[in-house]
Short mmCIF file of C-alpha atoms in Angstrom, two decimals:
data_model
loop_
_atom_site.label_atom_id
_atom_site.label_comp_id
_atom_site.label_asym_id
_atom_site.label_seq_id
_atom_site.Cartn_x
_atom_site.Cartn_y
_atom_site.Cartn_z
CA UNK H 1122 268.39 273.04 141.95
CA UNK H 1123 265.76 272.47 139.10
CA UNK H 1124 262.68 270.76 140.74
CA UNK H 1125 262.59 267.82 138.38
CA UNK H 1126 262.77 265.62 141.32
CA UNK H 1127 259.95 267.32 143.14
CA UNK H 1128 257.57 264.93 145.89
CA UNK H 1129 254.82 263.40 144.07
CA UNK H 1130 252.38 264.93 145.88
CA UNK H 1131 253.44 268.50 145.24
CA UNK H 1132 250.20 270.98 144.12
CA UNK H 1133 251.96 272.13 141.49
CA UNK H 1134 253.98 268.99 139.93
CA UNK H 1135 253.91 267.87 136.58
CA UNK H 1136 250.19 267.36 137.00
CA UNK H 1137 249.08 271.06 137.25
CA UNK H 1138 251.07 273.43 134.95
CA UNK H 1139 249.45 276.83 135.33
CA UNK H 1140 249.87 279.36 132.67
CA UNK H 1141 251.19 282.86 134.13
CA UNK H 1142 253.58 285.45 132.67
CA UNK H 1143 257.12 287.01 133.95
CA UNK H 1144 260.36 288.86 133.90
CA UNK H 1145 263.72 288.09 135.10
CA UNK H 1146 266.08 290.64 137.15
CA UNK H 1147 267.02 293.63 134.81
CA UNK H 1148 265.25 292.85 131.92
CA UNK H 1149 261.50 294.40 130.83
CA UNK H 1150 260.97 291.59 128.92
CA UNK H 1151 257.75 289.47 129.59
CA UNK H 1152 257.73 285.93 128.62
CA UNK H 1153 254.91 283.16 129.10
CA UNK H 1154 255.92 280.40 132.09
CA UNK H 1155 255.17 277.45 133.33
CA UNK H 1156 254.85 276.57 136.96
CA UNK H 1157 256.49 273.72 138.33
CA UNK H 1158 256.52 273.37 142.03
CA UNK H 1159 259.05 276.97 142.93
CA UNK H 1160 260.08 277.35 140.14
CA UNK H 1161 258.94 278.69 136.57
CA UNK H 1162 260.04 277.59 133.34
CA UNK H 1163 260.41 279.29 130.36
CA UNK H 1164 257.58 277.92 127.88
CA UNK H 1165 258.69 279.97 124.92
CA UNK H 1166 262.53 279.03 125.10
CA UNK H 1167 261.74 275.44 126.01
CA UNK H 1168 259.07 274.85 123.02
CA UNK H 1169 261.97 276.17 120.85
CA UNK H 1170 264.68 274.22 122.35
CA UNK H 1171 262.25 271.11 121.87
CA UNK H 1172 261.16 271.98 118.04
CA UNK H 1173 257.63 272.40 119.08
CA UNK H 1174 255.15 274.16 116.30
CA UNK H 1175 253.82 275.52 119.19
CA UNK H 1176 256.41 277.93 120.16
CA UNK H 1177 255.15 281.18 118.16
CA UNK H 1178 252.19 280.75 120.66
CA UNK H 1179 254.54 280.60 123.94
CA UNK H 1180 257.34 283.32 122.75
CA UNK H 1181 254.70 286.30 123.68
CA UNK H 1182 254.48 288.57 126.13
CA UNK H 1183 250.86 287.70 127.15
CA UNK H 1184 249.11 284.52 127.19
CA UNK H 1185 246.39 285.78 124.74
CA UNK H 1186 247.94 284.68 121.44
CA UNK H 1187 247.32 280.74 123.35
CA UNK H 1188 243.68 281.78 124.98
CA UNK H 1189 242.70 282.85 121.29
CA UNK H 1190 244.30 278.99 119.85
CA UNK H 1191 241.56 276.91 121.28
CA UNK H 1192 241.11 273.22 122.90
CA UNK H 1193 242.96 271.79 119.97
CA UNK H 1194 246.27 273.88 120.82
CA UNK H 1195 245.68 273.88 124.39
CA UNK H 1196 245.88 270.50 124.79
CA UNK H 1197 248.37 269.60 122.62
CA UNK H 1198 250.64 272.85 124.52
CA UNK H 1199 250.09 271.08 127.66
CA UNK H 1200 250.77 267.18 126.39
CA UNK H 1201 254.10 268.29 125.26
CA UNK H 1202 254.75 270.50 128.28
CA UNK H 1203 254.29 267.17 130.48
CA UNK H 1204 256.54 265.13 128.33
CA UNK H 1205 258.79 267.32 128.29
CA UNK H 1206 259.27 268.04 132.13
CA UNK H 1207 258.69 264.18 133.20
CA UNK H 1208 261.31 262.95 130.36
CA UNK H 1209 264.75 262.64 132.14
CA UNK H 1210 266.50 263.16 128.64
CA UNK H 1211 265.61 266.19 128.21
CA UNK H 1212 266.15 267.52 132.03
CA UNK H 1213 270.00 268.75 131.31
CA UNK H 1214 268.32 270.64 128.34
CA UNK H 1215 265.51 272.27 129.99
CA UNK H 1216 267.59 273.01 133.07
CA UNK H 1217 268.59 276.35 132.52
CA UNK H 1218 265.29 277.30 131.26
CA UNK H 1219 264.06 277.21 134.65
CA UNK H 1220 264.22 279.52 137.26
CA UNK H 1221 263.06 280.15 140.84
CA UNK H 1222 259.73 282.04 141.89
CA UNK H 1223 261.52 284.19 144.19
CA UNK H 1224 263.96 285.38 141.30
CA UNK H 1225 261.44 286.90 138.92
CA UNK H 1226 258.66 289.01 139.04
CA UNK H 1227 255.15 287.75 137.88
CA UNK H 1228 252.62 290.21 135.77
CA UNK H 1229 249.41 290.28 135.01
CA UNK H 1230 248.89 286.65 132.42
CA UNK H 1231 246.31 288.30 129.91
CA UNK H 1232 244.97 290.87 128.73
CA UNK H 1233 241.82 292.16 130.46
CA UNK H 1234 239.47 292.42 127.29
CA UNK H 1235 236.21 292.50 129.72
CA UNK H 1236 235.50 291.77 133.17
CA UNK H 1237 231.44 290.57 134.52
CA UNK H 1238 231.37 289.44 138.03
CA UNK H 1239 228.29 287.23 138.91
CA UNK H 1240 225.98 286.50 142.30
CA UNK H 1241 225.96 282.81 142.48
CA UNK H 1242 226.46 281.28 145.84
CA UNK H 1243 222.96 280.47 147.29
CA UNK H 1244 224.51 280.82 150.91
CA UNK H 1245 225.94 284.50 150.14
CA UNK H 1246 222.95 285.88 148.81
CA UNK H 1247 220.85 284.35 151.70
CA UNK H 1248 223.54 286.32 154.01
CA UNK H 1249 223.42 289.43 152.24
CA UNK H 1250 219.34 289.34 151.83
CA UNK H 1251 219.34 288.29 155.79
CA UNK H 1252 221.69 291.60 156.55
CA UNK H 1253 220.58 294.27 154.25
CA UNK H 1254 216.37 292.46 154.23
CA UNK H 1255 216.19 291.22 157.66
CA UNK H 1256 211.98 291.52 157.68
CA UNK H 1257 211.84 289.75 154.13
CA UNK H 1258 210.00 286.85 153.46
CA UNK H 1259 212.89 285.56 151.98
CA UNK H 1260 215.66 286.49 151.92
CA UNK H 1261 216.24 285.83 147.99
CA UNK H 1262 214.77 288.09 145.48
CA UNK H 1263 212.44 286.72 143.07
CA UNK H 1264 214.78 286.06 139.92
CA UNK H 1265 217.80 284.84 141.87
CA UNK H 1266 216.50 280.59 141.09
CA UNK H 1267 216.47 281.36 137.62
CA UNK H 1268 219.49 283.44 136.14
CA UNK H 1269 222.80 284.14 137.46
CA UNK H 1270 222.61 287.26 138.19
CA UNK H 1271 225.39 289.99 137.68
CA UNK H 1272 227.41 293.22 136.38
CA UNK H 1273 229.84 294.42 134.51
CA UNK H 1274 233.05 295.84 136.24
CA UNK H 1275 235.61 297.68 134.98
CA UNK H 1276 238.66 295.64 133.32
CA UNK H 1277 241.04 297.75 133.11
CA UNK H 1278 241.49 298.17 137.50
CA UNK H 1279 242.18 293.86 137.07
CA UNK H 1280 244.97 293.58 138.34
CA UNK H 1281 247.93 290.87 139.71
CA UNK H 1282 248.56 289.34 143.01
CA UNK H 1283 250.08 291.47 145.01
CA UNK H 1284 249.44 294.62 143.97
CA UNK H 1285 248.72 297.07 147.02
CA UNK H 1286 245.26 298.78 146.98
CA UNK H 1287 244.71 301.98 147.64
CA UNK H 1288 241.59 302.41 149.86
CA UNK H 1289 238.89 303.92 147.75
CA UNK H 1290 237.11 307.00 148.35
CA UNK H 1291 233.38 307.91 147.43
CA UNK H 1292 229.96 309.21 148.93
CA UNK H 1293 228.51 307.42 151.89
CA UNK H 1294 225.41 308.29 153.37
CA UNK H 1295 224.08 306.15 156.94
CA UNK H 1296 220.31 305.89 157.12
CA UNK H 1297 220.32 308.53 159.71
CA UNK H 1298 222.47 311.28 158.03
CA UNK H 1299 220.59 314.01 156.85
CA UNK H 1300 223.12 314.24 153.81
CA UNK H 1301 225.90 312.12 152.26
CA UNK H 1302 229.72 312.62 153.07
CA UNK H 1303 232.53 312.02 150.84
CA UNK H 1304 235.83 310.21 151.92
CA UNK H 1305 237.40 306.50 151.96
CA UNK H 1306 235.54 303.98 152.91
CA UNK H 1307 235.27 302.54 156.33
CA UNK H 1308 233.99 299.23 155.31
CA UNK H 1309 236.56 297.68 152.93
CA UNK H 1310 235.69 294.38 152.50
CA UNK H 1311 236.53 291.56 150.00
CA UNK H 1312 234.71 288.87 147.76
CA UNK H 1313 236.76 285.28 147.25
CA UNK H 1314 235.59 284.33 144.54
CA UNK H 1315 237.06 282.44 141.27
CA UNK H 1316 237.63 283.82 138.04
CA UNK H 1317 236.77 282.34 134.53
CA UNK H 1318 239.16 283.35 131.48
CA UNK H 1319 237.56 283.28 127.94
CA UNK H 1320 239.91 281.40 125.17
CA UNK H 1321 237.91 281.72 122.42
CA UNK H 1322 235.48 284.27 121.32
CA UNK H 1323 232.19 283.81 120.42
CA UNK H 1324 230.38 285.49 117.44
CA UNK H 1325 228.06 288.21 117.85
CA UNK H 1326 224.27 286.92 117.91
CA UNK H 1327 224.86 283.39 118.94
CA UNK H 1328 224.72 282.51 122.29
CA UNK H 1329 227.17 280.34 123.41
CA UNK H 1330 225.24 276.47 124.55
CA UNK H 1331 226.08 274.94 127.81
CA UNK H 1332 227.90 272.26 126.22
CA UNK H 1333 230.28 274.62 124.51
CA UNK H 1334 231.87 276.05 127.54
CA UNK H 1335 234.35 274.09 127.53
CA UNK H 1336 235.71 275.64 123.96
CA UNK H 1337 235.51 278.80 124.97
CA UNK H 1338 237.01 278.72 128.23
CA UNK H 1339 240.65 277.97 128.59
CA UNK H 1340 241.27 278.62 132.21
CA UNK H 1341 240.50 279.59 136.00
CA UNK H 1342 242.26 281.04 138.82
CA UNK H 1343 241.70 282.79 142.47
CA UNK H 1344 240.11 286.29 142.16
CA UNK H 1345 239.17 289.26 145.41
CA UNK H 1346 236.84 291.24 143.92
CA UNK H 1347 237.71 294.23 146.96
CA UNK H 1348 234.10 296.50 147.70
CA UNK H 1349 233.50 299.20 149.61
CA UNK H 1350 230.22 298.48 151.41
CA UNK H 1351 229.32 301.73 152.94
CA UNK H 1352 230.26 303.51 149.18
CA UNK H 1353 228.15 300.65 147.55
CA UNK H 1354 225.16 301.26 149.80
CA UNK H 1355 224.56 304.75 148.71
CA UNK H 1356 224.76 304.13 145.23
CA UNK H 1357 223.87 301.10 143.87
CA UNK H 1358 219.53 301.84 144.09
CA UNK H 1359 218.69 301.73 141.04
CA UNK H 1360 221.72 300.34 138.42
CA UNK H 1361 223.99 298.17 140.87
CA UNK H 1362 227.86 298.08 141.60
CA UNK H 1363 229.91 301.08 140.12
CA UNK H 1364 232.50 302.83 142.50
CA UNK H 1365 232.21 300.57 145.28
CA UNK H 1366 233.80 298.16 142.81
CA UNK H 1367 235.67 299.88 140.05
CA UNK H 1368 238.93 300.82 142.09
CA UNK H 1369 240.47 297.20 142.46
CA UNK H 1370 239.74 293.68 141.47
CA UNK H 1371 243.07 291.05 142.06
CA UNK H 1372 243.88 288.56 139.87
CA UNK H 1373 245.84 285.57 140.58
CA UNK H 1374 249.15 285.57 138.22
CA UNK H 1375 248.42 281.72 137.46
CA UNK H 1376 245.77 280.67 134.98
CA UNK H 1377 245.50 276.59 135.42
CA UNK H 1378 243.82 274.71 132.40
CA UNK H 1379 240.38 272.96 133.01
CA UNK H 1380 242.27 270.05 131.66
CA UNK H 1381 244.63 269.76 134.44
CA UNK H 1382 240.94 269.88 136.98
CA UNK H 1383 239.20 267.12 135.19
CA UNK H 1384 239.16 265.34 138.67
CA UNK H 1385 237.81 268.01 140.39
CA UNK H 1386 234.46 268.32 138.44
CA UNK H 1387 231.50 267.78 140.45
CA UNK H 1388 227.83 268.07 139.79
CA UNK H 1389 226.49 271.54 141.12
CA UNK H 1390 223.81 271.88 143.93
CA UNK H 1391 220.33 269.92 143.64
CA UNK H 1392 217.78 272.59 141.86
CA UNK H 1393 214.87 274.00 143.00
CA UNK H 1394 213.32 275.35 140.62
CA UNK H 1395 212.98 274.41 136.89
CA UNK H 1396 215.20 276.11 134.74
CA UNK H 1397 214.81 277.75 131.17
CA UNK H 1398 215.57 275.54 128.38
CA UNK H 1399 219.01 277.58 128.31
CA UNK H 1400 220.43 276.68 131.63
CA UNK H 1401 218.75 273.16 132.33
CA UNK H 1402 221.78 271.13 133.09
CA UNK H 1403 219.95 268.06 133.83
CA UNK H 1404 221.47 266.06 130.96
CA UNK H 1405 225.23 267.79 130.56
CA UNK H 1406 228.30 266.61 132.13
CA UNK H 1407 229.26 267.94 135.74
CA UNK H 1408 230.23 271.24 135.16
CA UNK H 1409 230.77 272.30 139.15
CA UNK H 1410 234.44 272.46 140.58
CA UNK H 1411 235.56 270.88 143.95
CA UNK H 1412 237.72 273.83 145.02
CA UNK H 1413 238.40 274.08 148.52
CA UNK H 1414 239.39 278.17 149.19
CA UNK H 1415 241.31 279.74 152.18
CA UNK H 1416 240.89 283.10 153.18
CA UNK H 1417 243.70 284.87 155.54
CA UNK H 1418 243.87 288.19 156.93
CA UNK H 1419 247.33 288.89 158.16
CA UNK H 1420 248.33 285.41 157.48
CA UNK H 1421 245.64 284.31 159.87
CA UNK H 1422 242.82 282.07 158.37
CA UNK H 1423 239.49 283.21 158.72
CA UNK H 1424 237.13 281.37 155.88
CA UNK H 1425 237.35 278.34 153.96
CA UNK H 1426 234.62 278.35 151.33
CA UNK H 1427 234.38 275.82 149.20
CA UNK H 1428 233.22 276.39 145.63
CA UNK H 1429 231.53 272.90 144.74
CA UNK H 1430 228.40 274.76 146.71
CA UNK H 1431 227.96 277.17 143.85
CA UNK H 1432 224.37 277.19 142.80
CA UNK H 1433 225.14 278.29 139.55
CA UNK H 1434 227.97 276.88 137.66
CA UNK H 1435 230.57 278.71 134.64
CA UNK H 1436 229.17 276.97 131.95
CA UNK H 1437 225.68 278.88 132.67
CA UNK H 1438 227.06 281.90 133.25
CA UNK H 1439 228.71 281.70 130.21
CA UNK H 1440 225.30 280.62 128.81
CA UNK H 1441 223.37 283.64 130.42
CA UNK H 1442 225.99 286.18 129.41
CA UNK H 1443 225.71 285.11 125.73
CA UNK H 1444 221.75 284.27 125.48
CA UNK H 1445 220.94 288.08 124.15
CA UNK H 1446 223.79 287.68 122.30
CA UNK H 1447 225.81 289.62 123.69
CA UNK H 1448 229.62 288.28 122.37
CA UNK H 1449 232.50 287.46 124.83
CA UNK H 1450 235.93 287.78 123.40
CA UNK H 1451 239.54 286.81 123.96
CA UNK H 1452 240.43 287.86 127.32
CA UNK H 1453 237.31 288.45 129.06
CA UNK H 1454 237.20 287.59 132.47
CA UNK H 1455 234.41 286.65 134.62
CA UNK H 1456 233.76 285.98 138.19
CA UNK H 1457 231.76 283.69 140.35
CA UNK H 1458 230.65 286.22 143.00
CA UNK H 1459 231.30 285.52 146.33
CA UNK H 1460 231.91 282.11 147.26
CA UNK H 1461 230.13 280.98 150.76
CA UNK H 1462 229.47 277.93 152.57
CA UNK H 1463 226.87 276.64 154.71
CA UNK H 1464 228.79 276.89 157.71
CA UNK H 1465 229.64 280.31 159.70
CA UNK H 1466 233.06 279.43 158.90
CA UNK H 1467 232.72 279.06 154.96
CA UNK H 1468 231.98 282.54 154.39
CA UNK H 1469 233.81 284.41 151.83
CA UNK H 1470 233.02 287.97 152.90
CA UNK H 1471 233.63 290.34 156.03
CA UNK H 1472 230.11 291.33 155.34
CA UNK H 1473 229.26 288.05 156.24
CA UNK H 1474 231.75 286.79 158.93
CA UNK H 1475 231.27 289.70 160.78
CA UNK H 1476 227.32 290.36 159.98
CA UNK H 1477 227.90 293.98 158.91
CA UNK H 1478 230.37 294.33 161.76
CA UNK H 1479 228.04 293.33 164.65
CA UNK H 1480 230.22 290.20 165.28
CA UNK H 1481 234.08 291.27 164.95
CA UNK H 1482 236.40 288.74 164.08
CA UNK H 1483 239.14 287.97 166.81
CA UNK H 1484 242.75 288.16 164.98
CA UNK H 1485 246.14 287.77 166.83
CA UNK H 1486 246.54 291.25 166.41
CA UNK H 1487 243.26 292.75 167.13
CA UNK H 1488 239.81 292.65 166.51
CA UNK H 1489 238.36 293.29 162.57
CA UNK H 1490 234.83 293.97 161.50
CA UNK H 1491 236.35 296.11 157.90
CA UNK H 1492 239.89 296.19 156.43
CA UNK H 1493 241.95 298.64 157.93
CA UNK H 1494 245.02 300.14 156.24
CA UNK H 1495 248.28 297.81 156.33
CA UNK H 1496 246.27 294.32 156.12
CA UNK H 1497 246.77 291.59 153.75
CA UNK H 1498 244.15 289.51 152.27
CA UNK H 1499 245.73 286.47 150.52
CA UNK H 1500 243.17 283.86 149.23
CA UNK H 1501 244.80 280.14 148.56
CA UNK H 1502 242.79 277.19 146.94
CA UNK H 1503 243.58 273.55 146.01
CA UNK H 1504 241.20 271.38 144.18
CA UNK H 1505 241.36 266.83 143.79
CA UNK H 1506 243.64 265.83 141.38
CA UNK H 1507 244.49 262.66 139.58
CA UNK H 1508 245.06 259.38 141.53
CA UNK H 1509 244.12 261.11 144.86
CA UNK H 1510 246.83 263.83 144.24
CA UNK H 1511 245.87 268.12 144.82
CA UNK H 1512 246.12 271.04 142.20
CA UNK H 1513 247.47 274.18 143.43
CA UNK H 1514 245.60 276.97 142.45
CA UNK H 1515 248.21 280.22 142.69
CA UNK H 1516 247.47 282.59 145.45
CA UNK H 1517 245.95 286.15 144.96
CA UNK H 1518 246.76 288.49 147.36
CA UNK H 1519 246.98 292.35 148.61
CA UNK H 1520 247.83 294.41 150.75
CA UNK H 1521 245.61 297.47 151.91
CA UNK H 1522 247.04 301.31 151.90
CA UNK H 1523 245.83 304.34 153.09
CA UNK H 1524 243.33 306.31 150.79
#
């Protein structure tokens, strides 16, 4: 049955509405949907069936044509979406035009134009620094209180929720070997993190202001950016991340609004240190997220990091990764980095849950310090809605096969 009569407090009712894209049985034909609680409907076919000006934007086979509208059109997409499903006169209408998750097959929502993944959860690097630096002073480096740090990855290894990756293989090299080995890596971890997805570009030369992230930035969703530790230890002195990255970064296939989060914005963690004219977000509205992530291995829960403990938020990454001038463009995605906690539960890494494998975690069906072949990491999220009800944020998640 259509889900029009769906329990208010469902994370993905009327008041949520990701974006994603999908096919139906026997047809290659992508179309742009709308969730509603199980079930997806049709955005294209419904803007047309309700006259919309809108539905040129919808009737595409990637969301895009809609990132590339801006606020204006995004808001007014989602205002009539909502009337549209909560109107009971137009129910026998729309009806048809909506059909269950577990009848279709979801695909990748956008176009990958770019992908930068960033370093900005305070209680990560302080793990990381404490593993890899345990005789530092401290266990930050020098520039981490004053730019978001981070790389570019590849884009075009983005891909959807449940997509099975292929354990990577690359050169490793212990601190004891007298010379480096190649083969797949036997530390496969992963990175929960949360991906940004630009709208809007910007123009080459102008850096994009903190208060204009919100114009350029249609959209975020669940993202495991997968690394191969051991791979990523022997080559990242001097330039950073390349293989250990490169093979595999999942994408959840639903993209919800920043409108439909507006109760989950929170002010970011107290500063310590004063910031560059660039990034001081003293006097802009709250521009950290209350999402509260899940992390299961095997459908056993092992972390639940929340994000409002980011240190630095989107809008200053945004802000950083424009400042040279560098230009972000329709499409480009970019992540938070790894999102931890404070508490040994909170972590988002196996680095970190396990402490480089010193501590293995206990699952019902063995112990884990790495990924081995055959598990599945699925991360889950929900974040405060309006009047007290929860946004679902769509799942990402993959299984691991042998290299």
């Amino acid at each position: 049955m259509p889900p029009f009569g769906l329990p208010e407090d469902d994370p993905f009712g009327p008041h949520n509405l990701p974006y994603g894209v999908f096919s139906r049985p026997g047809s290659e034909r992508r179309t742009i949907g709308v969730r509603l609680g199980e079930h997806v409907l049709d955005a294209g076919a419904a803007a047309r069936a309700c006259g919309s000006p809108h539905a040129a934007l919808l009737t595409r086979p990637t969301l895009n044509p809609l990132l590339a509208a801006g606020r204006g059109a995004w808001s007014e997409v989602r205002n009539s979406l909502t009337e549209w499903l909560t109107d009971p006169s137009r129910h026998d209408s729309l009806a048809p035009l909506l059909h269950p998750l577990s009848s279709v097959t979801l695909h990748l929502p956008f176009d990958v134009a770019d992908y930068v993944d960033f370093y900005s959860s305070e209680h990560h690097a302080r793990n990381a620094g404490a593993i890899f630096r345990p005789n530092a002073g401290d266990a930050l480096l020098p520039n981490w209180k004053h730019l978001p740090v981070g790389y570019h990855g590849r884009a075009g290894t983005v891909v959807v929720s449940g997509t099975d990756v292929v354990r990577p293989s690359g050169q490793r090299k212990a601190p004891a070997d007298a010379a480096p080995v190649f083969g797949p890596s036997a530390r496969l971890d992963i990175e929960a993190e949360v991906g940004f997805v630009v709208g809007v570009p910007s123009r080459h030369g102008r850096p994009v202001p903190l208060a204009e992230f919100r114009e350029h930035v249609f959209g975020l969703c669940l993202l495991n950016d997968w690394s191969a530790r051991d791979i990523q230890a022997w080559e990242y002195v001097p330039l950073g991340p390349f293989l250990a990255k490169s093979f595999a970064t999942s994408l959840s296939a639903w993209i919800t609004p920043l409108e439909a989060l507006e109760a989950a914005r929170v002010p970011p963690p107290e500063r310590t240190h004063p910031l560059l004219p660039y990034l001081d977000d003293t006097s802009t509205e709250p521009a950290g997220y209350d999402l509260r992530i899940s992390v299961a291995v095997n459908g056993h829960i092992v972390s639940e990091p929340p994000f409002s403990t980011m240190y630095w938020t989107a809008a200053q990454q945004l802000a950083h990764l424009t400042v040279n001038g560098a230009s972000v463009r329709t499409g480009d995605l970019y992540g938070s980095g790894t999102v931890s906690g404070p508490a040994a539960h909170q972590r988002g890494s196996l680095l970190e849950l396990t402490w480089n494998g010193r501590h293995p975690l206990e699952l019902p069906g063995g112990k884990r310090t790495y990924l081995e072949d055959g598990d599945v990491v699925t991360l889950s999220a929900w974040a405060p809605g309006p009047d007290g009800l929860r946004v679902g944020l769509g799942e990402v998640s993959g299984r691991v096969l042998a290299g």
